[in-house]
Coordinates of C-alpha atoms in Angstrom, one line a residue:
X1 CA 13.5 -17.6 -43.4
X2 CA 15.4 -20.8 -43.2
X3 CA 18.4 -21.9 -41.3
X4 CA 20.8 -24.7 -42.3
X5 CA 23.2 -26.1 -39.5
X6 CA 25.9 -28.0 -40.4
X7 CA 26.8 -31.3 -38.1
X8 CA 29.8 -33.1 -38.2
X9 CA 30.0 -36.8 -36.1
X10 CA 32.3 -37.3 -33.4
X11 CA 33.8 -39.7 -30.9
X12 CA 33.8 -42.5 -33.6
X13 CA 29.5 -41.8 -34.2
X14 CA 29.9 -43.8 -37.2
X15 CA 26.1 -44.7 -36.9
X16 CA 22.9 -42.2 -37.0
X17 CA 19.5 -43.3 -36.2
X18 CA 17.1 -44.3 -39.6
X19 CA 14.3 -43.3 -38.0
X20 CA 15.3 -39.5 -37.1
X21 CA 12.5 -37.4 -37.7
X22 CA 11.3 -37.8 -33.8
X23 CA 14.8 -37.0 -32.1
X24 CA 15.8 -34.3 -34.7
X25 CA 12.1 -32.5 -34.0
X26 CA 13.4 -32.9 -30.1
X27 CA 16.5 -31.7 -30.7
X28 CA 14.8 -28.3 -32.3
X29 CA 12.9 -28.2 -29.1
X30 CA 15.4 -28.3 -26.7
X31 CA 17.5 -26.0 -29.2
X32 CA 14.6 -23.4 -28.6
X33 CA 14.2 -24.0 -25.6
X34 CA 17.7 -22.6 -24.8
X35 CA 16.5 -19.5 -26.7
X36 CA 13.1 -19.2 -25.7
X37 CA 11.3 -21.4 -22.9
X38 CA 8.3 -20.0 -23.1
X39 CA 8.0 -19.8 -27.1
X40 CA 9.4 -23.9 -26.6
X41 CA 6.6 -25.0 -24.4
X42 CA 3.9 -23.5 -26.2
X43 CA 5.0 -24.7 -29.1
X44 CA 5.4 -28.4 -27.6
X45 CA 2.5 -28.5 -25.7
X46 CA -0.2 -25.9 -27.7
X47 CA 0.8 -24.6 -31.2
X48 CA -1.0 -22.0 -33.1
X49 CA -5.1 -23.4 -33.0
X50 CA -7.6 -22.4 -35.7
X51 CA -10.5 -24.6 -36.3
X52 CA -9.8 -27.0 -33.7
X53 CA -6.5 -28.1 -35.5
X54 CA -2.8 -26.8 -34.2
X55 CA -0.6 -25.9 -36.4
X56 CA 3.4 -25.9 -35.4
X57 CA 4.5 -23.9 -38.0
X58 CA 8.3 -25.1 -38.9
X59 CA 9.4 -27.8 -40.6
X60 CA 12.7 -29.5 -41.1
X61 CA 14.8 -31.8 -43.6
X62 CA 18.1 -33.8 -43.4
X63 CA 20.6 -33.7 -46.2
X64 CA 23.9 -35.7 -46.5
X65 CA 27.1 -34.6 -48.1
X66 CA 27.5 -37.9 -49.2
X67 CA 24.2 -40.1 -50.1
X68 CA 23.5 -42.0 -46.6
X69 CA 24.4 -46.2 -46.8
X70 CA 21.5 -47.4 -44.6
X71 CA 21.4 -50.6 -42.4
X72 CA 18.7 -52.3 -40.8
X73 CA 17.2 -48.7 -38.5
X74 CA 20.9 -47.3 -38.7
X75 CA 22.4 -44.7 -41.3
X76 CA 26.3 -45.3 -41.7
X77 CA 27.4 -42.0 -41.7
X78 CA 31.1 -42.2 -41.7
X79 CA 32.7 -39.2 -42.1
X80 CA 29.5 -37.9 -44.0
X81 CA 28.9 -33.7 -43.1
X82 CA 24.7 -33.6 -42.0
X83 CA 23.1 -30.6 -42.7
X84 CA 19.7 -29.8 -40.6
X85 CA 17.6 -27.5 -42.6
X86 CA 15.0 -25.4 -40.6
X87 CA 12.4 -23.9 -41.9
X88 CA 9.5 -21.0 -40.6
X89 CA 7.8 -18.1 -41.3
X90 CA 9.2 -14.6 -40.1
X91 CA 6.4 -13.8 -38.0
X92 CA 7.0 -16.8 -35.6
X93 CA 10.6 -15.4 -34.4
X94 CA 11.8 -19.5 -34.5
X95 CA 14.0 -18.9 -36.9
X96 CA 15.4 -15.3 -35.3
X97 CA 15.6 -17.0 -31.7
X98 CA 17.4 -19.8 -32.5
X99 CA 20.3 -17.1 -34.3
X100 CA 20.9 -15.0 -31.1
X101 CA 22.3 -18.7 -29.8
X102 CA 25.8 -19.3 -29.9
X103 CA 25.7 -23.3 -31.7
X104 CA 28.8 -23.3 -33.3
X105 CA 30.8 -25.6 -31.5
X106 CA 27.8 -27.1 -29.6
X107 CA 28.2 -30.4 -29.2
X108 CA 24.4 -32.8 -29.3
X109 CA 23.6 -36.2 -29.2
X110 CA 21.0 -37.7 -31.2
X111 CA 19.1 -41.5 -29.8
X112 CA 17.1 -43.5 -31.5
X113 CA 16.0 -47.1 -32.1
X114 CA 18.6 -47.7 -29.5
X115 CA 21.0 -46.0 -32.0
X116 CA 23.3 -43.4 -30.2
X117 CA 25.0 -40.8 -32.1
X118 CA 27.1 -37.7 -31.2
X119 CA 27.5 -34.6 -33.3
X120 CA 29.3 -31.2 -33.4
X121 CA 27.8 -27.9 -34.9
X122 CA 30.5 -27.0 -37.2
X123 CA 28.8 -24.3 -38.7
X124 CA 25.1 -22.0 -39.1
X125 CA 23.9 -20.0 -41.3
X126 CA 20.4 -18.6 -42.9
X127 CA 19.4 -18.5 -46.1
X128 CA 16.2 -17.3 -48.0
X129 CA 13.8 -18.9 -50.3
X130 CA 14.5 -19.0 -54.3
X131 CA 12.7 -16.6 -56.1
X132 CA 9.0 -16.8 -56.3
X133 CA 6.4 -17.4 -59.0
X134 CA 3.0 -18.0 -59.7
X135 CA 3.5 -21.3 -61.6
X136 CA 6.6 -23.5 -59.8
X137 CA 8.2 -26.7 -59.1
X138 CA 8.5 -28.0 -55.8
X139 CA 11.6 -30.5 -55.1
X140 CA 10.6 -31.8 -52.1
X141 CA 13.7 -32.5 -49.3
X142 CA 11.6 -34.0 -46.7
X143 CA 8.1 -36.3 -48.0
X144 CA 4.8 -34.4 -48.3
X145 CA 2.0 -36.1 -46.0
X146 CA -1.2 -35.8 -46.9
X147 CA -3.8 -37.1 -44.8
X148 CA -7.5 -37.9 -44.2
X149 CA -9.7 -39.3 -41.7
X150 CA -11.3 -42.3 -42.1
X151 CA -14.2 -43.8 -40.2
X152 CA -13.9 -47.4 -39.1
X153 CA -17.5 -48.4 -38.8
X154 CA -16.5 -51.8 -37.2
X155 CA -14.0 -50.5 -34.9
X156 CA -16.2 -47.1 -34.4
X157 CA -13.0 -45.0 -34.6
X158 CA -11.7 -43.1 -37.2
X159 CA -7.8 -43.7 -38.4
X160 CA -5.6 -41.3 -40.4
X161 CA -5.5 -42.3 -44.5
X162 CA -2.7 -41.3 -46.5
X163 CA -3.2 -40.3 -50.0
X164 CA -0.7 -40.9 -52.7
X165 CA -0.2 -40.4 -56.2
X166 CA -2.8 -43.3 -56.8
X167 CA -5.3 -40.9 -54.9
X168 CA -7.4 -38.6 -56.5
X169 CA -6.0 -35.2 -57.4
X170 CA -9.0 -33.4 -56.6
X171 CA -8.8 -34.3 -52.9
X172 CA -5.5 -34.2 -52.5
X173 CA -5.5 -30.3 -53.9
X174 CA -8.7 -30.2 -51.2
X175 CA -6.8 -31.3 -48.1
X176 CA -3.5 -29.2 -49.0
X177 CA -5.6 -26.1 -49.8
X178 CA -7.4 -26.3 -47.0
X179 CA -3.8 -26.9 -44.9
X180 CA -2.3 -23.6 -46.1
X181 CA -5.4 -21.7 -45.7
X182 CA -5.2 -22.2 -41.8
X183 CA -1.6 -21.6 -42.0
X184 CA -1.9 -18.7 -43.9
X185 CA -4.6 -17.2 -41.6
X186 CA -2.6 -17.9 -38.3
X187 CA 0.7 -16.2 -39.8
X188 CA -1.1 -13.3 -41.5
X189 CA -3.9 -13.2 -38.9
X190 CA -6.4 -13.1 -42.0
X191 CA -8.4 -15.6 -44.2
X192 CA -7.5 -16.3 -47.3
X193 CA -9.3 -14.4 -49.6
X194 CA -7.7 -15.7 -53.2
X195 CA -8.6 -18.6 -55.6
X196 CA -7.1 -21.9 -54.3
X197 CA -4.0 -23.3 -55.2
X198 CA -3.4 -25.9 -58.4
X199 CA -1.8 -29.1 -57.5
X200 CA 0.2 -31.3 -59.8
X201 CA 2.2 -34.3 -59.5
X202 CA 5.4 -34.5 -61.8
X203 CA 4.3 -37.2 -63.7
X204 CA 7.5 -38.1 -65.7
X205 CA 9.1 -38.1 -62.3
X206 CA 7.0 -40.7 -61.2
X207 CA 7.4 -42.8 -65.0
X208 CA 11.4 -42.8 -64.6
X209 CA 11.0 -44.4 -60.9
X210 CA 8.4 -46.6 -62.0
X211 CA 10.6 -47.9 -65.1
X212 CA 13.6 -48.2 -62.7
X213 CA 11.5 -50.0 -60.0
X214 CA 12.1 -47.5 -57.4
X215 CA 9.6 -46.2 -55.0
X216 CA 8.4 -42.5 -54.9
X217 CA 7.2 -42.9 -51.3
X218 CA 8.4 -43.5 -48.0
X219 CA 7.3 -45.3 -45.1
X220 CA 8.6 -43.5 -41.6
X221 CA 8.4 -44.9 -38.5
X222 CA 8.0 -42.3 -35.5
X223 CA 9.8 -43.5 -32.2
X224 CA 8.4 -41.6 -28.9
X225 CA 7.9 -44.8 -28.3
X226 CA 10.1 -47.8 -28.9
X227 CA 6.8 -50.3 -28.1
X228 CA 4.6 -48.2 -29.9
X229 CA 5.8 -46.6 -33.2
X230 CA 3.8 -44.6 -35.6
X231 CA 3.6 -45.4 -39.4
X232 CA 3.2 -42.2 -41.6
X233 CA 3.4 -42.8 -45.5
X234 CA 4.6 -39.6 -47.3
X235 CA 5.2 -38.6 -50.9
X236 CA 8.6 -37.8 -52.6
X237 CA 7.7 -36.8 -55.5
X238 CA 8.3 -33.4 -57.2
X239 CA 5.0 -31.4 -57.7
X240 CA 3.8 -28.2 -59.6
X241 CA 1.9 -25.8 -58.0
X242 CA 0.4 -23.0 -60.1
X243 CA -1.4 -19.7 -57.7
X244 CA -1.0 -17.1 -55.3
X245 CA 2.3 -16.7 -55.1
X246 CA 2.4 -15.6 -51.2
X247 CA 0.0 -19.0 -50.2
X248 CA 2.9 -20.9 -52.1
X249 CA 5.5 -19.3 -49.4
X250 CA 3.4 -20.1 -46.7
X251 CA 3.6 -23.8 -48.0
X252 CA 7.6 -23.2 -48.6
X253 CA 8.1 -21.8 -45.3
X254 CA 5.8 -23.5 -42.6
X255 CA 5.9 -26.6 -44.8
X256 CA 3.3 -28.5 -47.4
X257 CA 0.2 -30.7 -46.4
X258 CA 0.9 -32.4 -42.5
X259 CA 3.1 -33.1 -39.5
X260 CA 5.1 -30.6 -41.0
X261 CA 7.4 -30.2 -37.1
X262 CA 8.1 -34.3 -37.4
X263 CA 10.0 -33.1 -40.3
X264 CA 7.1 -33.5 -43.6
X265 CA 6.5 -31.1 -46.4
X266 CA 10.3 -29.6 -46.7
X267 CA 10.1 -28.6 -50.1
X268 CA 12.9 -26.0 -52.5
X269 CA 11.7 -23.8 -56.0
X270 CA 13.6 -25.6 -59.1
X271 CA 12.0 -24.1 -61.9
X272 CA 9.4 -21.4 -62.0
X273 CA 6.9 -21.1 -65.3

């Protein structure tokens, strides 16, 4: 299930942080929080574990009314309508317990990069995923992160990689596979007992950008900390996916590839095959 709340600035917020995905996964926190304390702190602090990786199991994406006018970190909003689009599996009750709230009307503030901006929930409402296939497209609302460790002999640490389209296909359907198969055990309580998924970049997508000089991915800064920011390259590209059409939801509701709860992997059904 998915839940889209509409937010409207106020008090002449004519400015909305760039760099949102920290303080907007925050905001769902606290939001939750209100609704459930106990579900908000384990989620926080724990998540759902299976083979020594937590999982949070939401996702979120920001869309404008208007297409967003950015400067330097800021976002000049204007009068612009923001819609917060949450998104989670049934069986983690996120979704139910942040409905018996009453946000309409709420008013929320929303800081970073030094960039203060207050908003009023005008409206909320749920909605549920387009209909399903075995061979879709993915429109992606939010970039797809898909990551690997890599070892740093000289350093003796290993760093996060981040594939792109450049990267080969055959681990990048590796890594997400092996993503929604944790997923889909911890939400079913099951392994996955199906062929794997098929993985597919939309390749004339990625032609027309290239032609137009336009980048197909995106660079996000995370801002716990102002001193210390975190780089994480993701993907917007469209993608086909061709399989098991309940390990596809599991991707479309608890998000594709990584760090899904910082607001990765948000992606819509255009066009089934």
């Amino acid at each position: 299930m998915r839940l889209k709340i509409s937010l409207k600035p106020i008090e002449n917020s004519h400015l909305f942080p760039a760099n949102y995905n920290y303080p907007i996964s925050a905001l769902i926190y606290s939001l939750l929080k209100s609704a459930s304390p106990e579900h908000s702190e384990f989620l926080h602090d724990e998540g759902y574990t299976i083979s020594g990786k937590a999982y949070k199991l939401f996702t979120f994406a920001l869309e404008f009314s208007r297409t967003p006018i950015f400067k330097n970190n800021a976002i000049l909003c204007g009068d612009n309508t923001i819609f917060l689009h949450i998104s989670s599996p049934n069986s983690t009750n996120l979704i139910s317990q942040l409905c018996t709230l009453n946000l309409t009307g709420r008013r929320i503030e929303i800081v970073g990069d030094n960039i203060f901006s207050k908003l009023k929930i005008i409206k909320v409402e749920t909605y549920q995923l387009n209909e399903m296939g075995q061979r879709v497209m993915v429109k992606l609302r939010s970039p797809i992160v898909i990551a690997k460790g890599k070892y740093l002999e000289n350093e003796n640490r290993t760093q996060e990689e981040y594939l792109t389209y450049e990267s080969n296909i055959d681990d990048i359907n590796k890594i997400l596979n092996e993503n929604l198969f944790n997923k889909y055990a911890l939400i079913f309580n099951r392994n996955y007992a199906d062929t794997p998924l098929k993985f597919k970049w939309d390749h004339d997508y990625v032609k027309q950008r290239m032609n137009q000089s336009k980048a197909f991915t995106r660079l996000i800064r995370i801002t716990k900390d102002l001193h210390r920011p975190i780089e994480i390259r993701g993907n917007m590209i469209p993608f086909y996916i061709e399989g098991n059409e309940e390990l596809i939801k599991v991707g479309l509701e608890a998000g594709f590839g990584s760090k899904n709860s910082m607001g990765f992997g948000f992606g819509d059904i255009i066009n089934i095959q």
